[in-house]
Tab-separated table of N, CA and C in Angstrom:
chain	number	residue	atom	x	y	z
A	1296	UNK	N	38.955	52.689	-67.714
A	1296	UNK	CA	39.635	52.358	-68.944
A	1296	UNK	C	39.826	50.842	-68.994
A	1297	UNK	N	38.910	49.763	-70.213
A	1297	UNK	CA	39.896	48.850	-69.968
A	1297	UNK	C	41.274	48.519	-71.017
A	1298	UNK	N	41.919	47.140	-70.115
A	1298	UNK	CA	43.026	46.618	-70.853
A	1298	UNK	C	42.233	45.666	-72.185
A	1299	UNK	N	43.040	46.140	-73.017
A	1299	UNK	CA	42.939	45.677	-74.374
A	1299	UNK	C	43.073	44.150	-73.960
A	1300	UNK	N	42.174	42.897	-74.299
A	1300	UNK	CA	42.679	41.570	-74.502
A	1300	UNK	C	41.919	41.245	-73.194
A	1301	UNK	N	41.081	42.196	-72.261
A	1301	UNK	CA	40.730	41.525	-71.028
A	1301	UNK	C	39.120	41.265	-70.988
A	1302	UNK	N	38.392	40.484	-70.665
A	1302	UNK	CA	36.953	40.366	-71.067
A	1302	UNK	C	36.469	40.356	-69.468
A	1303	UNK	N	35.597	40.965	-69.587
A	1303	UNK	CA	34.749	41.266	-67.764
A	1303	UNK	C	33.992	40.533	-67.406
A	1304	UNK	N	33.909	39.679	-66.615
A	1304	UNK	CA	33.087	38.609	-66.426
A	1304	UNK	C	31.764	38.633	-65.982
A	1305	UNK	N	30.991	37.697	-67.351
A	1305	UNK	CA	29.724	37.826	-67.299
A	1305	UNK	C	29.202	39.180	-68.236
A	1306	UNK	N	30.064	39.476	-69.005
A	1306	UNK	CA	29.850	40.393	-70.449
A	1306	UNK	C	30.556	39.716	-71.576
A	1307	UNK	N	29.615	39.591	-72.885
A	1307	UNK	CA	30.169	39.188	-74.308
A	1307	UNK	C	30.968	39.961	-74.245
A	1308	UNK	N	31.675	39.492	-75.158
A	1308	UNK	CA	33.082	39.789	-75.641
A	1308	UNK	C	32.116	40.596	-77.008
A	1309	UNK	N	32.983	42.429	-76.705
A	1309	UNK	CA	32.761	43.151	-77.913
A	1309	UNK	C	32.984	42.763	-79.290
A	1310	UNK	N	33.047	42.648	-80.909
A	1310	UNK	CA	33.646	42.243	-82.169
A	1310	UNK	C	33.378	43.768	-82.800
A	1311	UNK	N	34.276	44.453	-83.559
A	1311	UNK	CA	33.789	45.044	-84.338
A	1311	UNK	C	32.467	45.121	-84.935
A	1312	UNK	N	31.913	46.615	-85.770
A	1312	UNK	CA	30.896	46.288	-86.385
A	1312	UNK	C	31.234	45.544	-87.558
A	1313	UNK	N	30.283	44.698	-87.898
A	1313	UNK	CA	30.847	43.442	-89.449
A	1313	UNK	C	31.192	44.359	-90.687
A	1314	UNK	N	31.296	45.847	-90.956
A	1314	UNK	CA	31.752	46.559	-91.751
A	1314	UNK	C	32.947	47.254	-91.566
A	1315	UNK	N	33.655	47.072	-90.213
A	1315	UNK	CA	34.856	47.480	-90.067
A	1315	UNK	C	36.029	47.218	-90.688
A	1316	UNK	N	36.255	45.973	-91.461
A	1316	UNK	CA	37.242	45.826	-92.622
A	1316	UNK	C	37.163	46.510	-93.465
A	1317	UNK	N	36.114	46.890	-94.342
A	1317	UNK	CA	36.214	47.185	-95.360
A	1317	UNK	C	36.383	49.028	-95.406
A	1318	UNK	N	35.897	49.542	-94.088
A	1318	UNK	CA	36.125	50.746	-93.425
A	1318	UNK	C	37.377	51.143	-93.526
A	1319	UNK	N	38.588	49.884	-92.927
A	1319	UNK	CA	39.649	50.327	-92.281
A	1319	UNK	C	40.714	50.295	-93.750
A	1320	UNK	N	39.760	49.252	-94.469
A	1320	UNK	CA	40.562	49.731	-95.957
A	1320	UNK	C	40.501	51.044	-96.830
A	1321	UNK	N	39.370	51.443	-96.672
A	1321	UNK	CA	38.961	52.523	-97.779
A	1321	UNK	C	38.940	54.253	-96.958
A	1322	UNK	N	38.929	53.837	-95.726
A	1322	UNK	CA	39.203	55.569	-95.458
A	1322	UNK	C	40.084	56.421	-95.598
A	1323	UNK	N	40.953	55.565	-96.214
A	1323	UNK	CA	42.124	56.630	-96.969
A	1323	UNK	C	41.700	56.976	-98.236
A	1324	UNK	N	40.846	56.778	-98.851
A	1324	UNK	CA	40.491	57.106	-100.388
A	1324	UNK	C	39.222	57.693	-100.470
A	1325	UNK	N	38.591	57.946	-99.058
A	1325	UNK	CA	37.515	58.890	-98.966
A	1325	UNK	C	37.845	60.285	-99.022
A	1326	UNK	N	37.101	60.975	-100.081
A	1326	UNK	CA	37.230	62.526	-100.281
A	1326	UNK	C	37.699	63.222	-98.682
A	1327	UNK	N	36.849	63.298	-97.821
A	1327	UNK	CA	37.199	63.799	-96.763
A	1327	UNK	C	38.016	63.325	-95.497
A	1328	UNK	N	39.235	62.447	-96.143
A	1328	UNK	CA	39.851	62.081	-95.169
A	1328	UNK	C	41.398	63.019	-95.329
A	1329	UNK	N	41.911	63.446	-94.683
A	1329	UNK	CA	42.939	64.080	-94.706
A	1329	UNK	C	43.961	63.348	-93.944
A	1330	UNK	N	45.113	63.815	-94.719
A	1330	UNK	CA	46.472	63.211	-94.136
A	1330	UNK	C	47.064	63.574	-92.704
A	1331	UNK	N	47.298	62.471	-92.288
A	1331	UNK	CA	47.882	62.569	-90.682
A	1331	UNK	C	46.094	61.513	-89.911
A	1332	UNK	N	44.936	61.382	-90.567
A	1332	UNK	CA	44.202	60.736	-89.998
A	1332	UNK	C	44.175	59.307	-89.571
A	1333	UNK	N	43.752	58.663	-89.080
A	1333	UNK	CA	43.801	57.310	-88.273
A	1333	UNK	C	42.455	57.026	-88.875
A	1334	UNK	N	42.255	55.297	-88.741
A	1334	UNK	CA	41.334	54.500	-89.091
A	1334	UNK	C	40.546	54.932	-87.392
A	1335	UNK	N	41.115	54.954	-86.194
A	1335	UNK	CA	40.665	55.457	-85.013
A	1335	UNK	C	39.759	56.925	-84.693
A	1336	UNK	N	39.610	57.783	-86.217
A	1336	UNK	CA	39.682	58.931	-85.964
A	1336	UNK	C	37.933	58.712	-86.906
A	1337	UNK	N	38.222	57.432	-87.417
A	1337	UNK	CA	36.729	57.433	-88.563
A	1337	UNK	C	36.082	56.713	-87.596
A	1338	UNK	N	36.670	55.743	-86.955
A	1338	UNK	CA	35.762	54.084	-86.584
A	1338	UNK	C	34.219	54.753	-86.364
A	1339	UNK	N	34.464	55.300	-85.123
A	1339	UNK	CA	32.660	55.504	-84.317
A	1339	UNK	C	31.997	56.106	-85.505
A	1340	UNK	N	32.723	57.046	-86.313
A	1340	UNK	CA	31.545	57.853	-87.236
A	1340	UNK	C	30.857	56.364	-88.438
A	1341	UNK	N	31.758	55.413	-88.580
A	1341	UNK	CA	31.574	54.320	-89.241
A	1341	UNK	C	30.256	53.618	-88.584
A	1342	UNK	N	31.046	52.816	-87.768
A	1342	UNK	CA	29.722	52.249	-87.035
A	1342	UNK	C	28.750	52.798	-86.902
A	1343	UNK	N	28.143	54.374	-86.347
A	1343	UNK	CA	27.513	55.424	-85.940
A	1343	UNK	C	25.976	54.829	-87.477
A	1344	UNK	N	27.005	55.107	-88.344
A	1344	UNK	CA	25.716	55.244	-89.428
A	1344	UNK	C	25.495	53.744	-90.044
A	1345	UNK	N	26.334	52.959	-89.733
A	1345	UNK	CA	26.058	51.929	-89.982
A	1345	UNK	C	25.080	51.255	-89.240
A	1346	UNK	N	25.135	51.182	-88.014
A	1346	UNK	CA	24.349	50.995	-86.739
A	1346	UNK	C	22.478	51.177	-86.953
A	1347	UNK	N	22.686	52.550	-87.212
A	1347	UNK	CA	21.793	53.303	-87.350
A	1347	UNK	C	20.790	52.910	-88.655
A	1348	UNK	N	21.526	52.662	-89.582
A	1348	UNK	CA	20.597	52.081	-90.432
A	1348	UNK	C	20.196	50.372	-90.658
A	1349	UNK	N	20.882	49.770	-89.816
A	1349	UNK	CA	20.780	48.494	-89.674
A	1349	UNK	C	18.975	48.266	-88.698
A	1350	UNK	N	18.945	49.716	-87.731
A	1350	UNK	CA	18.542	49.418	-86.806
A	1350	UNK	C	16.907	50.171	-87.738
A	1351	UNK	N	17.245	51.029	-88.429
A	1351	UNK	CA	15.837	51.853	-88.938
A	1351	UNK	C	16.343	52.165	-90.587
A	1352	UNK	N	15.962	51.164	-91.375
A	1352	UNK	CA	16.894	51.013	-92.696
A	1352	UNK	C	15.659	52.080	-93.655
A	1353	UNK	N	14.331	52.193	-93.399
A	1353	UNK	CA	13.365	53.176	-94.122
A	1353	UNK	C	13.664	54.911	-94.007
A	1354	UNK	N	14.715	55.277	-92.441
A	1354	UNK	CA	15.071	56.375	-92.123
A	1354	UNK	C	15.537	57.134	-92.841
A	1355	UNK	N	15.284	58.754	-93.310
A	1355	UNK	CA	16.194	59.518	-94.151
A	1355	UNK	C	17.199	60.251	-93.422
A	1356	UNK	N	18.431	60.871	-93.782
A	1356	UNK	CA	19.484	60.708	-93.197
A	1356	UNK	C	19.094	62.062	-92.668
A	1357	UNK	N	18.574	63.000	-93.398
A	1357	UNK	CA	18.130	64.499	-92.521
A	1357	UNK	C	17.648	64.091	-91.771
A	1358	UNK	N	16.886	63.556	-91.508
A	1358	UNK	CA	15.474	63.470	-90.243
A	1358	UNK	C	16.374	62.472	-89.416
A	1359	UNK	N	17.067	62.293	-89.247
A	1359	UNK	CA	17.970	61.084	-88.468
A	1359	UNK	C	19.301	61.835	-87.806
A	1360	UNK	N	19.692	63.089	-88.585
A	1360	UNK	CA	21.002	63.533	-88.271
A	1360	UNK	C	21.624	63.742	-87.059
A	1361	UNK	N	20.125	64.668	-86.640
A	1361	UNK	CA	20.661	65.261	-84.772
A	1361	UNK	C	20.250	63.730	-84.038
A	1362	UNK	N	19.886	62.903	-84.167
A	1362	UNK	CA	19.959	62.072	-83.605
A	1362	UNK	C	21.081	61.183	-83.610
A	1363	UNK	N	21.914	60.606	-84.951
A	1363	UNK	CA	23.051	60.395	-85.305
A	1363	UNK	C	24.210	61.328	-84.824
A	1364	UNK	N	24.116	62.490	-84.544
A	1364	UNK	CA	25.019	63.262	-84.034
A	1364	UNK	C	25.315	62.846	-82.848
A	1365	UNK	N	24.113	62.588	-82.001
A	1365	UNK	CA	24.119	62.605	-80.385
A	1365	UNK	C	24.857	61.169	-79.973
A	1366	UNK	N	24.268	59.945	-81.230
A	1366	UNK	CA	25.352	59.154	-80.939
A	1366	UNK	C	26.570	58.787	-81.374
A	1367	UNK	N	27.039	59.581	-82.430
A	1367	UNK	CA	28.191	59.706	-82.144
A	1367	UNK	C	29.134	60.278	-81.842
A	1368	UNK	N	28.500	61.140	-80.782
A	1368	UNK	CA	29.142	62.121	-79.632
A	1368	UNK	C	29.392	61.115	-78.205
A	1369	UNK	N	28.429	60.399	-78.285
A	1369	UNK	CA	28.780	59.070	-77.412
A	1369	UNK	C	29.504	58.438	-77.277
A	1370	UNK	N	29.806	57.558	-79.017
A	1370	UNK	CA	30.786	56.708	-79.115
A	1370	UNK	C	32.191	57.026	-79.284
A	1371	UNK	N	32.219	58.742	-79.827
A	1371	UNK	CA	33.674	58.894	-80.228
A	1371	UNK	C	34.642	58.393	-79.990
A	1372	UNK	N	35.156	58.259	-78.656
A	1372	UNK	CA	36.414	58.192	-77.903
A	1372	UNK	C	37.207	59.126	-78.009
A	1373	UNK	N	38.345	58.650	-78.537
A	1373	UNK	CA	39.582	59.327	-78.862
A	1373	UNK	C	39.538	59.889	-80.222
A	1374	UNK	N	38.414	59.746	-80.761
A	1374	UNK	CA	38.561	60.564	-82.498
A	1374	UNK	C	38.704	62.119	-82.426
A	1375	UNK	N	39.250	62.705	-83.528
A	1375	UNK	CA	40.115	63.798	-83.115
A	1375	UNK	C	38.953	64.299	-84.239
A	1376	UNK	N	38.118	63.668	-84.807
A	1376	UNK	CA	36.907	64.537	-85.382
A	1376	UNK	C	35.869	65.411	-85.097
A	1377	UNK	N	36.148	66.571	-85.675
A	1377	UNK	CA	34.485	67.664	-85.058
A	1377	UNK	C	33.664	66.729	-85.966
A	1378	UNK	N	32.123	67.111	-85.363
A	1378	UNK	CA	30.913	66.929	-86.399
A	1378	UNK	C	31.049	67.077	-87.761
A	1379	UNK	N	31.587	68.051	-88.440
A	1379	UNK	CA	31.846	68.607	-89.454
A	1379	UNK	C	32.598	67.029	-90.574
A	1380	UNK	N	33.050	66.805	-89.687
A	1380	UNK	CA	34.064	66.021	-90.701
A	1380	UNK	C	33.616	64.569	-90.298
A	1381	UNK	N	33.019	64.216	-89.030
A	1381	UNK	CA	32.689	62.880	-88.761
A	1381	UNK	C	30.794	62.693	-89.568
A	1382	UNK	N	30.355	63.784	-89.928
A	1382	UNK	CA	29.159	63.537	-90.622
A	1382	UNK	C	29.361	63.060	-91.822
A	1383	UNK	N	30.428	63.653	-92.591
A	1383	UNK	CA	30.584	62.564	-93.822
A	1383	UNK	C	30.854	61.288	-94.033
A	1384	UNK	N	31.295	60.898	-92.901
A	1384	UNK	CA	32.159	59.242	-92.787
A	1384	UNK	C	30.767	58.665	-92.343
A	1385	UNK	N	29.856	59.352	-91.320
A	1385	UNK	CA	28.740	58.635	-90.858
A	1385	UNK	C	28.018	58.890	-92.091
A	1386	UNK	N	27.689	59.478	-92.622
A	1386	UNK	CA	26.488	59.920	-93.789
A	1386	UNK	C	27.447	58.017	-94.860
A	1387	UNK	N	28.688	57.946	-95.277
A	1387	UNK	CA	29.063	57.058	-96.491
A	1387	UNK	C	28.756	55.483	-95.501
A	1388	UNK	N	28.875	55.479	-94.158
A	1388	UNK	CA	28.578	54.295	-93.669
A	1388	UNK	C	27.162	54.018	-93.601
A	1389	UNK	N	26.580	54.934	-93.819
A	1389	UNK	CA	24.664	54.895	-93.761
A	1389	UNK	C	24.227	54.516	-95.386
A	1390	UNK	N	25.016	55.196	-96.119
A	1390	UNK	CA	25.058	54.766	-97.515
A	1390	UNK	C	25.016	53.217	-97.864
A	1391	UNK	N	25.970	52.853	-97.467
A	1391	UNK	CA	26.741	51.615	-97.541
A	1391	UNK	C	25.986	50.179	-96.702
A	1392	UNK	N	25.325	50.948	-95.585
A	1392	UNK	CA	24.545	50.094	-95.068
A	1392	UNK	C	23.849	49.908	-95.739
A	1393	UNK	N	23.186	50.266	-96.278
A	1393	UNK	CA	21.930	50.077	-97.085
A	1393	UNK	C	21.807	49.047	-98.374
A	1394	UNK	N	23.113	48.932	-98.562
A	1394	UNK	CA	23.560	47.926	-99.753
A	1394	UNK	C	24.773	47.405	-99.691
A	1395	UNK	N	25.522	47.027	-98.142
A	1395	UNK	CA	26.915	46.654	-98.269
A	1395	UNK	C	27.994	46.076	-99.760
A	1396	UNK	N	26.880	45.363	-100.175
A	1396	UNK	CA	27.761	44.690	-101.387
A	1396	UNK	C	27.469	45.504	-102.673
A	1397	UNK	N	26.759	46.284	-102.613
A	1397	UNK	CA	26.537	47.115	-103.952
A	1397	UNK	C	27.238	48.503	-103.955
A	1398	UNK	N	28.062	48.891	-102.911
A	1398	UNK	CA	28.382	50.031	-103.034
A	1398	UNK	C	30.417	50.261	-103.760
């Protein structure tokens, strides 16, 4: 586990993905976010599809899914999300990648 604020020497220093603001604003006004959820409970499914299309932006999101699943079964952490509910947050961050400023 590390301490928050401590950097390991001879590793960059992690930053959010560059879409995490605008994430940590709007996941309360996403259809499938329910009350009692955390910005902690979306993050990985955020990044997950954001990531993902940064990295293969021609990809369709079916043909990508079980692969998107697997990583963000990786990254979860502490998100208290099944698949079920973290595929929509990854499916609107894959969206969004694709046109950050147009969406």
């Amino acid at each position: 586990m590390s301490t928050p604020g401590y950097q390991v020497p001879g590793r960059t220093a992690t930053e959010q993905f560059p879409d995490s603001g605008y994430w940590n604003q709007q996941y309360r006004s996403e259809p499938y976010y329910m009350e009692g959820d955390t910005y902690d409970d979306y993050a990985a499914a955020y990044e997950t599809g954001y990531a993902f299309r940064q990295r293969d932006p021609a990809a369709e999101f079916a043909a990508a899914e079980e692969q998107l699943r697997r990583e963000w079964e990786t990254r979860k952490g502490k998100s208290r999300l099944d698949w079920t509910r973290a595929r929509q947050a990854v499916l609107r961050a894959w969206e969004r990648g694709a046109d950050p400023h147009g969406m």
